[in-house]
XYZ file of C-alpha atoms in Angstrom:
483
model
C 0.000 0.000 0.000
C 1.268 3.441 -0.916
C 2.467 5.676 1.916
C 2.083 8.918 -0.041
C -1.061 10.946 -0.595
C -2.629 10.092 -3.933
C -4.277 12.630 -6.191
C -7.425 10.513 -6.597
C -8.788 7.462 -4.813
C -11.556 5.426 -6.410
C -13.033 3.727 -3.382
C -15.289 0.762 -2.788
C -16.087 -0.285 -6.337
C -15.975 -3.776 -7.842
C -12.723 -3.836 -9.803
C -13.027 -6.114 -12.819
C -10.027 -7.654 -14.516
C -9.832 -10.561 -16.913
C -9.333 -12.916 -14.000
C -11.275 -11.534 -11.030
C -13.987 -9.232 -9.709
C -13.003 -7.839 -6.304
C -13.914 -4.859 -4.135
C -10.768 -2.752 -4.397
C -9.509 0.789 -3.990
C -7.559 2.333 -6.864
C -5.110 5.161 -6.214
C -4.032 7.567 -8.958
C -1.260 10.130 -8.955
C -0.552 12.199 -12.016
C -1.196 10.084 -15.108
C -0.563 6.714 -13.494
C -2.176 4.170 -11.227
C 0.057 3.918 -8.157
C -1.805 1.425 -5.965
C -4.561 -1.176 -6.122
C -5.518 -2.478 -2.660
C -8.441 -4.304 -1.036
C -11.210 -2.056 0.246
C -11.081 -0.402 2.728
C -7.475 0.558 2.102
C -7.104 3.734 4.190
C -5.150 5.310 1.323
C -5.049 9.080 1.694
C -6.042 11.120 -1.357
C -6.766 14.692 -2.335
C -10.021 13.553 -3.943
C -12.021 10.427 -3.203
C -14.566 9.093 -5.677
C -17.142 6.801 -4.074
C -17.612 3.858 -6.454
C -19.915 1.858 -4.195
C -22.297 -0.200 -6.305
C -20.303 0.428 -9.478
C -18.000 -1.682 -11.593
C -14.494 -0.272 -11.987
C -13.227 -1.151 -15.457
C -10.083 -0.438 -17.437
C -10.809 2.110 -20.138
C -12.135 0.299 -23.175
C -10.157 0.112 -26.414
C -11.976 0.371 -29.738
C -9.488 -1.213 -32.129
C -11.573 -0.908 -35.311
C -12.994 2.377 -36.598
C -12.903 4.636 -39.657
C -13.184 8.335 -38.658
C -12.788 9.663 -42.204
C -16.365 10.481 -43.186
C -18.850 12.825 -41.509
C -17.325 12.082 -38.124
C -13.595 12.740 -37.855
C -11.391 12.257 -34.796
C -13.078 15.111 -32.952
C -16.716 14.035 -32.915
C -15.873 10.332 -33.179
C -13.733 10.340 -30.035
C -16.298 12.483 -28.213
C -18.915 9.823 -28.946
C -16.517 7.023 -28.031
C -15.757 8.620 -24.657
C -19.440 8.640 -23.740
C -19.413 4.909 -24.479
C -16.699 4.144 -21.933
C -13.859 4.074 -24.454
C -10.573 5.757 -23.579
C -8.325 4.538 -26.413
C -9.073 4.174 -30.112
C -7.069 2.612 -32.931
C -8.465 3.971 -36.213
C -7.620 2.789 -39.704
C -5.938 5.201 -42.083
C -5.161 4.772 -45.781
C -3.821 6.641 -48.732
C -6.482 9.078 -49.955
C -5.638 9.168 -53.627
C -9.130 7.978 -54.567
C -10.433 11.097 -52.794
C -8.101 13.391 -54.705
C -5.549 13.780 -51.907
C -2.024 12.946 -52.977
C 0.531 11.184 -50.819
C 1.631 7.753 -49.715
C -0.008 5.854 -46.902
C 2.808 6.789 -44.507
C 2.527 10.455 -45.471
C -1.231 10.368 -44.992
C -0.807 8.774 -41.579
C 1.751 11.400 -40.558
C -0.804 14.106 -41.359
C -3.527 12.164 -39.560
C -1.438 11.849 -36.383
C -0.591 15.535 -36.430
C -4.229 16.528 -36.850
C -5.491 14.014 -34.287
C -3.073 15.313 -31.677
C -4.958 18.599 -31.964
C -8.578 17.470 -32.210
C -8.919 14.066 -30.544
C -10.356 13.727 -27.057
C -8.799 10.281 -26.634
C -5.385 8.656 -26.885
C -4.992 6.814 -30.150
C -2.923 4.352 -32.110
C -3.157 3.818 -35.868
C -3.629 0.836 -38.168
C -2.526 1.239 -41.787
C -4.698 0.108 -44.677
C -2.708 -1.152 -47.646
C -4.184 -1.067 -51.138
C -2.903 -2.673 -54.283
C -1.268 0.571 -55.411
C 0.795 0.900 -52.225
C 4.524 0.197 -52.449
C 4.571 -2.317 -49.614
C 8.339 -2.843 -49.817
C 8.806 0.775 -48.738
C 5.675 1.399 -46.702
C 5.615 -1.604 -44.364
C 9.111 -1.155 -42.857
C 8.689 2.618 -42.681
C 5.337 2.389 -40.915
C 6.558 -0.179 -38.385
C 9.509 2.068 -37.575
C 6.974 4.813 -36.740
C 4.884 2.574 -34.489
C 2.209 1.580 -36.988
C 2.595 -2.161 -36.599
C -0.700 -3.477 -38.003
C -1.722 -3.545 -41.655
C -5.234 -4.165 -42.943
C -5.815 -5.538 -46.417
C -9.153 -5.924 -48.140
C -9.843 -9.223 -49.873
C -12.927 -7.650 -51.409
C -13.997 -4.487 -53.295
C -11.808 -5.028 -56.405
C -13.821 -2.609 -58.532
C -13.584 0.050 -55.862
C -9.809 -0.188 -56.128
C -9.489 -1.345 -52.531
C -8.681 -5.043 -52.856
C -5.119 -6.190 -52.196
C -4.028 -8.735 -54.846
C -3.003 -12.046 -53.345
C 0.626 -11.835 -54.454
C 0.998 -8.379 -52.892
C -0.746 -9.582 -49.742
C 1.808 -12.358 -49.409
C 4.625 -9.848 -49.843
C 3.139 -7.481 -47.273
C 2.672 -10.347 -44.802
C 6.257 -11.458 -45.317
C 7.586 -7.958 -44.684
C 5.381 -7.489 -41.642
C 6.485 -10.832 -40.200
C 10.156 -9.948 -40.608
C 9.684 -6.738 -38.592
C 7.279 -8.056 -35.941
C 4.142 -6.568 -37.480
C 0.598 -7.914 -37.740
C -1.488 -8.470 -40.866
C -5.210 -7.731 -40.712
C -7.814 -8.744 -43.277
C -11.368 -7.998 -44.264
C -12.156 -11.551 -45.294
C -14.675 -11.791 -48.141
C -14.117 -13.064 -51.673
C -14.483 -9.895 -53.728
C -14.568 -11.486 -57.157
C -17.446 -13.765 -56.182
C -19.328 -10.837 -54.650
C -18.948 -8.816 -57.858
C -20.076 -11.824 -59.904
C -23.226 -12.267 -57.827
C -23.910 -8.526 -57.693
C -23.594 -8.183 -61.485
C -26.011 -11.046 -61.990
C -28.587 -9.552 -59.642
C -28.299 -6.137 -61.291
C -28.610 -7.651 -64.778
C -31.754 -9.440 -63.650
C -33.197 -6.260 -62.117
C -32.898 -7.591 -58.581
C -31.610 -4.527 -56.784
C -33.943 -4.323 -53.786
C -32.747 -4.870 -50.243
C -33.536 -8.594 -50.064
C -30.746 -9.307 -52.552
C -27.931 -7.714 -50.581
C -27.226 -10.590 -48.181
C -27.565 -13.014 -51.080
C -24.777 -11.180 -52.905
C -22.367 -11.713 -49.984
C -23.145 -15.189 -48.603
C -21.366 -16.665 -45.622
C -19.269 -19.058 -47.684
C -17.384 -16.116 -49.205
C -16.280 -14.991 -45.750
C -15.254 -18.536 -44.877
C -13.242 -18.980 -48.070
C -11.390 -15.702 -47.700
C -10.604 -16.274 -44.017
C -9.206 -19.700 -44.847
C -7.095 -18.236 -47.651
C -5.782 -15.418 -45.465
C -4.878 -17.845 -42.694
C -3.097 -20.035 -45.250
C -1.031 -17.075 -46.433
C -0.278 -16.070 -42.850
C 0.850 -19.614 -42.097
C 3.122 -19.705 -45.147
C 4.719 -16.340 -44.293
C 4.728 -16.952 -40.520
C 2.867 -13.665 -40.076
C 0.489 -12.976 -37.186
C -3.036 -12.487 -38.522
C -5.991 -10.531 -37.150
C -9.308 -11.172 -38.919
C -11.733 -8.286 -38.448
C -15.525 -8.255 -37.981
C -16.338 -11.975 -38.040
C -19.983 -12.552 -38.882
C -20.450 -16.035 -40.393
C -20.934 -18.990 -38.070
C -18.798 -21.401 -40.126
C -15.693 -19.201 -40.060
C -15.013 -19.939 -36.398
C -14.052 -23.582 -36.917
C -11.751 -22.609 -39.783
C -9.794 -20.100 -37.718
C -9.816 -22.327 -34.639
C -8.057 -25.025 -36.671
C -5.246 -22.695 -37.737
C -4.809 -21.539 -34.166
C -4.651 -25.122 -32.893
C -1.898 -25.764 -35.441
C 0.214 -23.120 -33.711
C -0.466 -20.090 -35.885
C -0.883 -16.636 -34.362
C -4.451 -15.980 -35.496
C -6.503 -13.351 -33.665
C -10.172 -12.643 -34.217
C -12.692 -9.847 -33.766
C -16.427 -9.409 -33.941
C -18.644 -6.350 -33.484
C -21.825 -5.525 -31.542
C -23.872 -5.472 -34.729
C -22.919 -9.091 -35.470
C -23.819 -10.077 -31.927
C -27.273 -8.520 -31.828
C -28.661 -7.603 -35.262
C -29.763 -9.765 -38.192
C -30.688 -9.385 -41.828
C -34.188 -8.554 -40.596
C -32.733 -5.165 -39.603
C -31.645 -4.554 -43.173
C -35.027 -5.687 -44.478
C -36.658 -3.091 -42.214
C -34.232 -0.186 -42.673
C -32.653 -0.811 -46.075
C -29.565 1.229 -46.893
C -29.128 2.463 -43.322
C -28.345 -1.095 -42.214
C -26.023 -1.976 -45.099
C -22.621 -2.984 -43.797
C -19.879 -5.297 -44.981
C -19.969 -8.200 -44.232
C -23.777 -8.132 -44.166
C -25.854 -8.656 -41.078
C -26.479 -12.398 -40.960
C -29.054 -14.554 -39.150
C -29.845 -15.273 -35.502
C -27.829 -18.504 -35.706
C -24.782 -16.418 -36.575
C -25.358 -14.121 -33.573
C -25.468 -17.197 -31.360
C -22.260 -18.545 -32.887
C -20.450 -15.249 -32.274
C -21.437 -15.332 -28.606
C -20.255 -18.923 -28.385
C -16.989 -17.880 -30.004
C -16.538 -15.299 -27.261
C -17.408 -17.827 -24.583
C -14.896 -20.429 -25.751
C -12.086 -17.974 -26.595
C -12.205 -18.429 -30.362
C -13.052 -14.720 -30.663
C -10.512 -12.465 -28.953
C -11.919 -8.942 -29.220
C -15.025 -6.842 -29.769
C -14.661 -3.586 -31.713
C -17.103 -1.180 -33.335
C -16.237 -0.745 -37.038
C -17.604 2.788 -36.710
C -17.835 4.728 -39.996
C -19.669 7.937 -39.110
C -22.353 8.461 -41.755
C -25.535 10.480 -41.728
C -28.697 9.153 -43.338
C -28.033 11.327 -46.368
C -24.651 9.627 -46.889
C -26.026 6.084 -46.882
C -27.806 5.996 -50.226
C -24.811 6.337 -52.567
C -21.106 5.548 -52.756
C -21.294 1.789 -52.380
C -19.527 1.104 -55.666
C -16.736 3.680 -55.305
C -13.871 4.419 -52.913
C -14.206 8.179 -53.378
C -15.582 10.351 -50.592
C -19.279 9.643 -50.028
C -21.425 12.673 -50.803
C -24.669 13.465 -48.988
C -27.790 13.015 -51.120
C -30.106 15.995 -51.368
C -33.051 13.687 -52.034
C -33.298 10.173 -50.613
C -34.925 7.388 -52.591
C -35.814 4.556 -50.238
C -36.296 2.253 -53.220
C -32.912 2.946 -54.833
C -30.618 0.040 -55.604
C -29.216 -1.480 -52.416
C -25.968 -2.010 -54.307
C -25.483 1.751 -54.640
C -25.807 2.307 -50.884
C -22.627 2.945 -48.905
C -21.192 0.500 -46.379
C -20.970 1.243 -42.675
C -22.754 2.396 -39.554
C -22.334 4.219 -36.263
C -21.693 1.808 -33.414
C -19.030 2.954 -31.012
C -21.039 4.763 -28.327
C -23.534 1.906 -28.136
C -20.918 -0.871 -28.113
C -20.389 -1.322 -24.367
C -24.092 -0.978 -23.447
C -25.121 -3.514 -26.106
C -22.410 -6.021 -25.172
C -23.237 -5.639 -21.482
C -26.991 -5.975 -22.037
C -26.865 -8.890 -24.472
C -23.760 -10.511 -23.016
C -23.591 -10.026 -19.253
C -27.248 -9.383 -18.446
C -28.337 -12.326 -20.583
C -25.734 -14.647 -19.075
C -23.771 -15.168 -22.288
C -20.439 -13.828 -20.985
C -19.091 -12.730 -17.621
C -17.855 -9.271 -16.720
C -14.363 -10.742 -16.625
C -14.703 -11.944 -20.214
C -16.033 -8.528 -21.241
C -12.884 -6.912 -19.838
C -10.698 -9.453 -21.610
C -12.183 -8.853 -25.051
C -12.780 -5.093 -24.813
C -9.800 -3.955 -22.716
C -6.992 -6.444 -22.171
C -6.840 -8.381 -25.424
C -6.873 -5.387 -27.817
C -4.023 -3.816 -25.824
C -2.050 -7.069 -25.851
C -2.538 -7.814 -29.543
C -1.478 -4.346 -30.691
C 1.472 -3.793 -28.375
C -0.087 -1.330 -25.905
C -0.259 -3.547 -22.812
C 0.256 -2.915 -19.895
C 0.248 0.840 -20.531
C -3.365 0.414 -21.631
C -6.027 -2.215 -21.014
C -5.485 -2.901 -17.310
C -5.860 -1.321 -13.885
C -2.469 -2.092 -12.405
C 0.245 -0.051 -10.673
C 2.323 1.714 -13.308
C -0.381 1.585 -15.990
C -2.037 4.689 -17.386
C -4.944 5.769 -15.201
C -7.606 5.027 -17.827
C -10.606 4.062 -15.721
C -14.343 3.700 -16.310
C -17.064 3.509 -13.671
C -20.048 1.497 -14.855
C -23.440 1.556 -13.140
C -25.133 -1.843 -13.640
C -28.447 -0.532 -12.312
C -28.885 2.476 -14.597
C -31.654 2.129 -17.162
C -31.455 3.987 -20.452
C -32.614 3.758 -24.043
C -30.270 3.928 -27.029
C -31.144 6.523 -29.647
C -29.642 8.753 -32.296
C -30.731 11.750 -30.250
C -28.711 10.561 -27.257
C -25.475 9.818 -29.122
C -22.695 12.385 -29.359
C -21.383 11.922 -32.895
C -22.572 13.873 -35.932
C -24.302 10.822 -37.401
C -28.073 11.083 -37.162
C -29.117 7.442 -36.905
C -28.336 4.214 -35.056
C -29.530 0.697 -35.779
C -29.921 0.242 -32.027
C -32.651 2.919 -31.884
C -35.053 2.253 -29.017
C -33.058 -0.583 -27.467
C -33.592 -0.673 -23.700
C -30.422 -1.178 -21.680
C -29.751 -1.872 -18.013
C -26.212 -0.652 -17.302
C -24.299 2.433 -18.375
C -20.811 3.991 -18.069
C -21.206 7.024 -15.803
C -17.644 8.260 -15.283
C -14.308 7.933 -17.026
C -10.789 9.260 -16.776
C -7.827 9.145 -19.113
C -4.323 9.319 -17.671
C -5.723 10.628 -14.409
C -7.782 13.448 -15.956
C -11.566 13.291 -15.879
C -13.193 12.667 -19.252
C -16.887 12.056 -18.569
C -18.671 13.052 -15.376
C -22.330 13.908 -14.693
C -23.137 13.315 -18.356
C -20.678 15.933 -19.615
C -17.303 15.922 -21.335
C -14.867 17.505 -18.877
C -11.695 17.235 -20.954
C -10.519 19.381 -23.835
C -9.199 18.536 -27.251
C -5.454 18.680 -27.722
C -4.517 16.486 -24.769
C -4.537 13.207 -26.664
C -1.395 11.160 -27.156
C -0.382 9.129 -30.171
C 0.396 5.583 -29.010
C 2.958 3.791 -31.162
C 2.593 0.027 -31.040
C 5.548 -1.915 -29.635
C 6.353 -5.047 -31.662
C 8.107 -6.514 -28.631
C 4.951 -6.354 -26.521
C 2.379 -7.806 -28.928
C 0.587 -11.035 -28.156
C 2.511 -12.692 -30.990
C 5.968 -11.524 -29.856
C 8.221 -14.088 -28.120
C 8.058 -12.188 -24.829
C 4.717 -10.503 -25.441
C 1.526 -10.660 -23.430
C -0.723 -13.577 -24.371
C -4.434 -13.088 -24.929
C -7.009 -14.893 -22.830
């Protein structure tokens, strides 16, 4: 127990880690946690926060988001903070398709500089590599600058986003040599285009044909292919936004064979189905598509049995007016002045707004419904993302020496999710009207209050860029293993 007076003492709450739930006191001085002791601890502090009846959680990490549309790092991180998130790892790519010149590394340099000024939250960065990227130059350069994870699309060939297989193998090989991590959006793009073309030629462009154009087998095939390439190149692999029930056995097999394969799903794939798209049309179009209830169940089972390692949002930040066009281009999505609800579903853009609702939905559908424990929630939303991407134990844990990123969660607070209640610029949510029992009510980042009494208490410009450390990743020889 510390003998000095702490700046802040969080007293009497139930501290949740990936291995225990215990009534503990947490002492903070400056930006760091200095003591974690059983309650009552008698630690002296300048300010004591009574956490009786509350869960004390590590700040959540959203390791999958795209703040490049209506919501940038300012409004996106504001929204994320209200959802109990204290660290984000957004994807950034070259913007040549949007008329902005520069390599991926140059674009990321500009993004980091801007985000240091406008973000409310600490942030890392994932790079997206396209087929026109010079991976031989970009991969080593990015890793040297702390961008250690590289996403490649196995779909969207006509949008100019798909990474050809030979270039993917080269990028994986380079990443493996330097301790990096490959990430994939696993869907077979050529098959999707084939099916989409056929539906369009036949005049089948209404919403019921969207899921049929991207069936589960195309996710399974691409995930298997990506894992094969990762095995051949000995490259750690992180497969984003799993949605298809059959993909879990495929990735489990590669993991059992000794490959470093990590997996992610999202709240939308845990709770929503294709019925949501049938009701809301373009607003619910995402990639991969919303599946069926059996797939939701499989994702929960994957979390229960440790086949799925993380939950992230895949936030894109669109308004309703942005959702009805842009689905067949990689250029910036323009807002439509007039919305046609009966327009082709294939023209609609991909993506939704999920980050602020992520923790409430996972808590409601996971913990309250008995599908996962609070300890498992902390593993997949705090600890594992930090471990996989080389940020642990600075982030993802409440331990002495770690950053004082702390969330207080009230399990008895009732609220209703709505677009009106969210804090991003986007004006819709597919979780509209969902009743939740449990809400984050307070958060701090590096010892400074973020959210208190329903208000943002921090200012922009205090965020830190967090370079990933290849020596600390879950796949590194002396790294921190996921649970």
